Amino acid sequence: MLCNDAELAEENGRWTIHGDPTEGALVVAAAKGGIDACELRCRHPRRDAIPFESERKYMATLNELEGKRLLVKGAPDRLLEMCHKVRTADGDGELDHAAWEERIHALSSRGLRVLALAEKVADHIDDELNDSHAEESLVLLGLVGLLDPPREAAIEAVKRCLQAGIRPVMVTGDHAVTARAIAEQLGFAHTDRALTGRDVEAMSDEELERCIVEVDVFARAAPEHKLRLVKAMQARGGICAMTGDGVNDGPALKRADVGVAMGIQGTEAAKEAAEMVLADDNFATIVGAIEEGRKVYDNIRKTVTFLLPTNGGQGLAILLAVLAGTLLPITPLQALWVNMVVAVTLGLALAFEEGETDLMQRQPRDPSAALLDLFLLWRVVFVSVLLLAGVFGMFSWILLAQGGSEELARAGAVNMLVMGSAAYLINSRFLLNSALSLQGIFGSRPVWLAIGLVVLLQLGWTYLPFMQVVFGSEGLGVQHWLAIVAGSIALFLIVEFEKWVLRRRRDEATRHRGTASCSGDSQSRTPAPER
């Protein structure tokens, strides 16, 4: 309780801890043992203190306790180096390092965070402490094991990371055995061994780069080790996010591709160095942010892939008519109307799409990949041609087969373009997955609100007299609407068939890669960098 800066307070009928959670656990244990913090600290005032730092791995205080007493708590392996005696029921005896190391290992293997407690008489020390006072001639009092079980949300978050091709790595100041036990509970991929900060220091950059893809647990690590780990991961081509809370974490947070500072426990220096601040200090929130980012990026691609064919279809229709010297199926003013209606209604619907079910089963995208890759460019061209065929087909059918006027034919062409775009909007909810299901067709309220709004606008555009005058159109008959609906359904089914073909090719390519990987010499291959 004396070598401790945490406090236990009752607020609104509930006990809360102010300070470091580990120190708070010791304060709670002392309170359960009947020790009153205020009374004890008043009776044995603190004269000086050496605060805990990851480099020294211990905290020490100088208190008035039967004279002056130096009290120390910290990492057990570090304090064993600083102790020469052990407190027993019969007094101070010789310290058996091997026996105490076995006890540390036994506690750590259960996933407990272990602290060692030590003291010494310090009557000869003035009221100013330094490291030399604390690092010799200590008497070991015992060990404390603290259980901080992983949250279910954290276990699930690690599982989702691995499914999404993201490899979590633990960098901790805990004992290596404790770190491995916790990593196993969390479900990390590589927990067969752990590297300590000393191991990292002993490695060259090349050796660390080889180990970084095979080791998920780094124990007894100082902030400077984080920086080397970030550099090693980046050297292997990985995209690295690093979390941190201390002042010394600043260089690693700055060097990482995404630095994430802790919002509750983090220092202001860490928050300034990071690109993101985690408000609740919960790892599961990072995974949720990744999913949200994937969804937003997905929706941007869907929106772009939807809008471009609409413009491409009407642009190609006007271009081909000009080049062929025939009547324009859509006038420039009508094209402007289509652009306005489609962008304001249909174009906005995809921004509200929920993420696809396999969003977190996909591998991370290449950060240098273009927004419009070859697949999306093909989709834009393919759908543009389908819309072009629909527009020219409707225009020619009304004008030539039915002997309708130019105004009537153009009204049919414009409505075919808009309704075809509405059908393609449902396709666009899934870039590659099938939309041929009740959920795929009717599962998005924003999409159907947008389609309903565009239908109302088109009915007004088609039948209101002043709109007919402004845009040069005529009212369509029932047979025309039936043809438009049939053409829109045909477009929807053709795009779904194209998706099916592409999915078949993707699955075949995946199977071929898997077969080639199994038949190769696994020992001769270099592991691919994991993002």
Short mmCIF file of C-alpha atoms in Angstrom, two decimals, residues 37-359:
data_model
loop_
_atom_site.label_atom_id
_atom_site.label_comp_id
_atom_site.label_asym_id
_atom_site.label_seq_id
_atom_site.Cartn_x
_atom_site.Cartn_y
_atom_site.Cartn_z
CA ALA A 37 -4.92 3.44 3.10
CA CYS A 38 -5.27 6.95 4.55
CA GLU A 39 -4.41 5.87 8.07
CA LEU A 40 -1.40 3.80 6.92
CA ARG A 41 0.01 6.50 4.65
CA CYS A 42 -0.40 9.18 7.32
CA ARG A 43 1.33 7.00 9.90
CA HIS A 44 4.23 6.16 7.56
CA PRO A 45 4.78 9.24 5.35
CA ARG A 46 6.70 8.98 2.11
CA ARG A 47 10.00 10.87 1.97
CA ASP A 48 10.91 10.21 -1.68
CA ALA A 49 10.13 7.87 -4.53
CA ILE A 50 11.55 6.40 -7.74
CA PRO A 51 8.61 6.10 -10.16
CA PHE A 52 8.10 3.00 -12.27
CA GLU A 53 9.58 3.12 -15.76
CA SER A 54 9.74 0.33 -18.29
CA GLU A 55 13.54 0.64 -18.43
CA ARG A 56 14.07 0.04 -14.72
CA LYS A 57 11.04 -2.28 -14.24
CA TYR A 58 10.43 -1.37 -10.61
CA MET A 59 9.08 1.35 -8.31
CA ALA A 60 10.68 2.30 -4.99
CA THR A 61 9.60 4.53 -2.11
CA LEU A 62 11.35 5.74 1.04
CA ASN A 63 8.96 5.71 4.01
CA GLU A 64 9.09 6.35 7.76
CA LEU A 65 8.62 2.81 9.01
CA GLU A 66 10.54 1.85 12.16
CA GLY A 67 13.12 4.36 11.09
CA LYS A 68 13.49 4.64 7.35
CA ARG A 69 12.47 1.75 5.10
CA LEU A 70 13.04 1.37 1.36
CA LEU A 71 10.07 -0.42 -0.25
CA VAL A 72 10.29 -1.86 -3.77
CA LYS A 73 7.87 -3.62 -6.10
CA GLY A 74 8.41 -4.61 -9.71
CA ALA A 75 9.16 -7.32 -12.24
CA PRO A 76 10.12 -10.50 -10.35
CA ASP A 77 13.07 -11.43 -12.53
CA ARG A 78 14.46 -7.90 -12.08
CA LEU A 79 13.98 -7.87 -8.31
CA LEU A 80 15.59 -11.31 -7.94
CA GLU A 81 18.75 -9.73 -9.34
CA MET A 82 18.51 -6.98 -6.72
CA CYS A 83 17.83 -9.22 -3.69
CA HIS A 84 20.35 -11.15 -1.60
CA LYS A 85 18.07 -12.34 1.22
CA VAL A 86 14.51 -13.63 1.60
CA ARG A 87 12.09 -12.98 4.48
CA THR A 88 10.89 -16.16 6.22
CA ALA A 89 9.02 -16.97 9.43
CA ASP A 90 12.39 -17.53 11.11
CA GLY A 91 13.90 -14.27 9.88
CA ASP A 92 15.94 -13.35 6.83
CA GLY A 93 17.58 -16.28 5.07
CA GLU A 94 19.61 -17.06 2.00
CA LEU A 95 17.80 -16.55 -1.30
CA ASP A 96 17.47 -19.66 -3.47
CA HIS A 97 17.17 -18.07 -6.92
CA ALA A 98 16.31 -21.32 -8.71
CA ALA A 99 13.42 -22.11 -6.34
CA TRP A 100 11.95 -18.63 -6.68
CA GLU A 101 12.31 -18.72 -10.45
CA GLU A 102 10.28 -21.96 -10.44
CA ARG A 103 7.58 -20.20 -8.39
CA ILE A 104 7.56 -17.29 -10.83
CA HIS A 105 7.24 -19.72 -13.74
CA ALA A 106 4.41 -21.62 -12.02
CA LEU A 107 2.40 -18.43 -11.49
CA SER A 108 3.18 -17.02 -14.94
CA SER A 109 2.17 -20.23 -16.71
CA ARG A 110 -1.34 -19.75 -15.29
CA GLY A 111 -1.57 -16.42 -17.07
CA LEU A 112 -0.99 -14.40 -13.89
CA ARG A 113 0.86 -11.11 -13.93
CA VAL A 114 3.53 -11.54 -11.26
CA LEU A 115 5.05 -8.81 -9.12
CA ALA A 116 7.82 -9.19 -6.56
CA LEU A 117 7.90 -7.23 -3.28
CA ALA A 118 11.09 -6.36 -1.44
CA GLU A 119 12.45 -3.96 1.18
CA LYS A 120 15.48 -2.98 3.21
CA VAL A 121 16.33 -0.81 6.16
CA ALA A 122 17.43 2.58 4.87
CA ASP A 123 18.42 4.65 7.90
CA HIS A 124 21.61 5.69 6.12
CA ILE A 125 19.73 7.15 3.12
CA ASP A 126 18.91 10.84 3.09
CA ASP A 127 15.53 11.99 1.83
CA GLU A 128 16.66 11.66 -1.80
CA LEU A 129 16.51 8.31 -3.54
CA ASN A 130 18.47 7.16 -6.57
CA ASP A 131 18.73 3.89 -8.44
CA SER A 132 21.85 2.74 -6.60
CA HIS A 133 19.94 2.76 -3.30
CA ALA A 134 17.27 0.40 -4.64
CA GLU A 135 19.30 -1.98 -6.76
CA GLU A 136 21.32 -3.77 -4.09
CA SER A 137 20.97 -5.59 -0.78
CA LEU A 138 17.19 -5.96 -0.89
CA VAL A 139 15.26 -8.59 1.08
CA LEU A 140 12.62 -10.43 -0.94
CA LEU A 141 9.23 -10.44 0.79
CA GLY A 142 7.28 -12.53 -1.70
CA LEU A 143 5.36 -12.65 -4.94
CA VAL A 144 1.93 -11.40 -5.91
CA GLY A 145 -0.02 -12.97 -8.79
CA LEU A 146 -2.68 -10.84 -10.44
CA LEU A 147 -5.28 -12.31 -12.75
CA ASP A 148 -6.49 -10.08 -15.57
CA PRO A 149 -8.51 -12.52 -17.69
CA PRO A 150 -8.97 -11.60 -21.34
CA ARG A 151 -12.39 -10.18 -22.14
CA GLU A 152 -14.65 -12.27 -24.33
CA ALA A 153 -14.80 -9.28 -26.67
CA ALA A 154 -11.00 -9.33 -26.99
CA ILE A 155 -10.94 -13.07 -27.77
CA GLU A 156 -13.59 -12.59 -30.44
CA ALA A 157 -11.72 -9.56 -31.80
CA VAL A 158 -8.50 -11.57 -32.21
CA LYS A 159 -10.45 -14.30 -34.00
CA ARG A 160 -11.97 -11.76 -36.39
CA CYS A 161 -8.54 -10.23 -37.02
CA LEU A 162 -7.06 -13.56 -38.05
CA GLN A 163 -10.03 -14.26 -40.33
CA ALA A 164 -9.53 -10.84 -41.92
CA GLY A 165 -5.85 -11.47 -42.67
CA ILE A 166 -4.68 -9.18 -39.85
CA ARG A 167 -2.13 -10.62 -37.46
CA PRO A 168 -2.23 -9.24 -33.90
CA VAL A 169 1.09 -9.19 -32.04
CA MET A 170 1.50 -8.76 -28.29
CA VAL A 171 4.25 -6.42 -27.08
CA THR A 172 4.20 -6.36 -23.29
CA GLY A 173 6.31 -5.69 -20.24
CA ASP A 174 5.05 -8.89 -18.61
CA HIS A 175 7.06 -12.05 -18.04
CA ALA A 176 7.45 -14.17 -21.17
CA VAL A 177 5.58 -17.15 -19.70
CA THR A 178 2.68 -14.91 -18.63
CA ALA A 179 2.57 -13.29 -22.04
CA ARG A 180 2.50 -16.65 -23.83
CA ALA A 181 -0.27 -17.96 -21.57
CA ILE A 182 -2.42 -14.88 -22.22
CA ALA A 183 -1.70 -15.02 -25.96
CA GLU A 184 -2.88 -18.65 -26.01
CA GLN A 185 -6.08 -17.66 -24.19
CA LEU A 186 -6.64 -14.90 -26.74
CA GLY A 187 -6.14 -17.30 -29.65
CA PHE A 188 -3.00 -15.82 -31.21
CA ALA A 189 -1.57 -17.68 -34.20
CA HIS A 190 2.05 -18.20 -33.09
CA THR A 191 2.42 -18.82 -29.36
CA ASP A 192 5.00 -21.61 -29.34
CA ARG A 193 7.68 -19.15 -28.24
CA ALA A 194 8.11 -15.59 -27.02
CA LEU A 195 10.99 -13.19 -27.52
CA THR A 196 12.09 -10.91 -24.68
CA GLY A 197 13.45 -7.41 -24.93
CA ARG A 198 16.94 -8.81 -24.39
CA ASP A 199 16.46 -11.22 -27.30
CA VAL A 200 15.43 -8.32 -29.52
CA GLU A 201 18.47 -6.30 -28.48
CA ALA A 202 20.76 -9.24 -29.27
CA MET A 203 19.35 -9.64 -32.80
CA SER A 204 20.52 -7.87 -35.90
CA ASP A 205 17.93 -6.13 -38.05
CA GLU A 206 18.04 -9.00 -40.55
CA GLU A 207 17.47 -11.62 -37.84
CA LEU A 208 14.57 -9.64 -36.39
CA GLU A 209 13.00 -9.33 -39.84
CA ARG A 210 13.07 -13.11 -40.17
CA CYS A 211 11.53 -13.64 -36.72
CA ILE A 212 8.83 -10.98 -36.97
CA VAL A 213 6.58 -13.18 -39.12
CA GLU A 214 7.01 -16.23 -36.87
CA VAL A 215 6.63 -14.77 -33.36
CA ASP A 216 3.48 -13.15 -31.98
CA VAL A 217 4.60 -12.52 -28.40
CA PHE A 218 7.30 -10.06 -27.29
CA ALA A 219 7.76 -9.90 -23.51
CA ARG A 220 9.73 -7.71 -21.14
CA ALA A 221 9.75 -5.19 -23.99
CA ALA A 222 10.70 -1.54 -23.59
CA PRO A 223 9.27 1.26 -25.77
CA GLU A 224 12.42 1.38 -27.90
CA HIS A 225 11.84 -2.27 -28.83
CA LYS A 226 8.48 -1.28 -30.31
CA LEU A 227 10.24 0.98 -32.78
CA ARG A 228 12.50 -1.84 -33.96
CA LEU A 229 9.53 -4.18 -34.30
CA VAL A 230 7.65 -1.63 -36.42
CA LYS A 231 10.68 -1.16 -38.69
CA ALA A 232 11.15 -4.93 -39.01
CA MET A 233 7.50 -5.49 -39.97
CA GLN A 234 7.62 -2.67 -42.51
CA ALA A 235 10.85 -4.05 -43.95
CA ARG A 236 8.98 -7.31 -44.65
CA GLY A 237 6.33 -5.37 -46.58
CA GLY A 238 3.77 -5.39 -43.77
CA ILE A 239 1.35 -2.59 -43.01
CA CYS A 240 1.80 -1.99 -39.30
CA ALA A 241 -0.50 -0.43 -36.71
CA MET A 242 1.01 0.15 -33.27
CA THR A 243 -0.72 0.92 -30.00
CA GLY A 244 0.92 2.81 -27.16
CA ASP A 245 0.24 4.99 -24.13
CA GLY A 246 3.55 6.30 -22.83
CA VAL A 247 5.78 9.21 -23.70
CA ASN A 248 8.48 6.83 -24.89
CA ASP A 249 6.02 5.16 -27.28
CA GLY A 250 6.00 8.32 -29.43
CA PRO A 251 8.69 7.23 -31.95
CA ALA A 252 6.99 3.85 -32.60
CA LEU A 253 3.56 5.48 -32.91
CA LYS A 254 4.99 8.02 -35.34
CA ARG A 255 6.85 5.43 -37.43
CA ALA A 256 3.93 2.97 -37.68
CA ASP A 257 1.60 3.21 -40.66
CA VAL A 258 -1.19 3.81 -38.14
CA GLY A 259 -0.33 4.90 -34.61
CA VAL A 260 -3.10 4.28 -32.07
CA ALA A 261 -2.83 6.00 -28.69
CA MET A 262 -4.83 5.03 -25.62
CA GLY A 263 -7.47 7.65 -24.81
CA ILE A 264 -7.84 6.79 -21.10
CA GLN A 265 -4.39 5.65 -19.96
CA GLY A 266 -2.44 7.40 -22.72
CA THR A 267 -0.26 10.45 -22.19
CA GLU A 268 -0.72 13.64 -24.18
CA ALA A 269 2.62 12.99 -25.91
CA ALA A 270 1.39 9.62 -27.15
CA LYS A 271 -1.88 11.13 -28.39
CA GLU A 272 0.00 13.85 -30.28
CA ALA A 273 2.29 11.30 -31.95
CA ALA A 274 -0.56 8.96 -33.00
CA GLU A 275 -2.93 9.24 -35.95
CA MET A 276 -5.84 7.81 -33.95
CA VAL A 277 -6.88 7.90 -30.29
CA LEU A 278 -8.74 4.89 -28.88
CA ALA A 279 -11.38 6.46 -26.62
CA ASP A 280 -12.17 3.33 -24.59
CA ASP A 281 -8.74 1.59 -24.60
CA ASN A 282 -10.49 -1.54 -25.90
CA PHE A 283 -8.80 -3.67 -28.57
CA ALA A 284 -12.19 -4.79 -29.88
CA THR A 285 -12.89 -1.18 -30.83
CA ILE A 286 -9.89 -1.21 -33.18
CA VAL A 287 -11.33 -4.26 -34.96
CA GLY A 288 -14.70 -2.52 -35.19
CA ALA A 289 -12.98 0.50 -36.73
CA ILE A 290 -11.28 -1.75 -39.30
CA GLU A 291 -14.64 -3.24 -40.25
CA GLU A 292 -16.19 0.21 -40.53
CA GLY A 293 -13.31 1.38 -42.72
CA ARG A 294 -13.69 -1.62 -45.01
CA LYS A 295 -17.42 -0.95 -45.27
CA VAL A 296 -16.90 2.72 -46.16
CA TYR A 297 -14.27 1.86 -48.78
CA ASP A 298 -16.55 -0.85 -50.19
CA ASN A 299 -19.45 1.59 -50.44
CA ILE A 300 -17.29 4.18 -52.20
CA ARG A 301 -16.33 1.58 -54.81
CA LYS A 302 -19.95 0.48 -55.20
CA THR A 303 -21.13 4.08 -55.64
CA VAL A 304 -18.46 4.86 -58.23
CA THR A 305 -19.14 1.59 -60.06
CA PHE A 306 -22.85 2.44 -60.11
CA LEU A 307 -22.62 6.06 -61.25
CA LEU A 308 -20.09 5.62 -64.07
CA PRO A 309 -22.17 3.18 -66.22
CA THR A 310 -25.19 5.50 -66.00
CA ASN A 311 -23.14 8.33 -67.41
CA GLY A 312 -21.39 5.94 -69.78
CA GLY A 313 -24.64 4.58 -71.19
CA GLN A 314 -26.16 7.94 -72.01
CA GLY A 315 -22.83 9.34 -73.21
CA LEU A 316 -22.29 6.42 -75.58
CA ALA A 317 -25.87 6.72 -76.86
CA ILE A 318 -25.38 10.38 -77.78
CA LEU A 319 -21.89 9.74 -79.21
CA LEU A 320 -22.98 6.86 -81.44
CA ALA A 321 -26.00 8.80 -82.68
CA VAL A 322 -23.78 11.75 -83.63
CA LEU A 323 -21.20 9.53 -85.32
CA ALA A 324 -23.93 7.65 -87.23
CA GLY A 325 -25.73 10.86 -88.16
CA THR A 326 -29.07 9.57 -86.77
CA LEU A 327 -31.58 11.06 -84.36
CA LEU A 328 -30.40 11.51 -80.77
CA PRO A 329 -32.16 8.98 -78.52
CA ILE A 330 -31.64 11.37 -75.59
CA THR A 331 -31.27 15.14 -75.90
CA PRO A 332 -28.62 17.02 -73.88
CA LEU A 333 -31.34 18.52 -71.63
CA GLN A 334 -32.80 15.08 -70.97
CA ALA A 335 -29.31 13.75 -70.19
CA LEU A 336 -28.92 16.55 -67.64
CA TRP A 337 -32.21 15.47 -66.03
CA VAL A 338 -31.05 11.86 -65.85
CA ASN A 339 -27.76 12.87 -64.24
CA MET A 340 -29.54 14.98 -61.65
CA VAL A 341 -32.18 12.38 -60.78
CA VAL A 342 -29.81 9.42 -60.63
CA ALA A 343 -27.13 11.24 -58.60
CA VAL A 344 -29.54 12.76 -56.07
CA THR A 345 -31.62 9.62 -55.48
CA LEU A 346 -30.04 6.36 -56.59
CA GLY A 347 -26.44 7.52 -56.19
CA LEU A 348 -26.85 8.31 -52.49
CA ALA A 349 -28.50 5.02 -51.52
CA LEU A 350 -25.30 2.96 -51.58
CA ALA A 351 -23.68 5.26 -49.02
CA PHE A 352 -26.01 3.75 -46.40
CA GLU A 353 -25.30 0.11 -47.27
CA GLU A 354 -24.46 -2.23 -44.42
CA GLY A 355 -21.23 -4.20 -44.74
CA GLU A 356 -21.38 -7.49 -46.63
CA THR A 357 -21.34 -10.65 -44.52
CA ASP A 358 -17.87 -11.68 -45.76
CA LEU A 359 -16.34 -8.25 -45.18
#
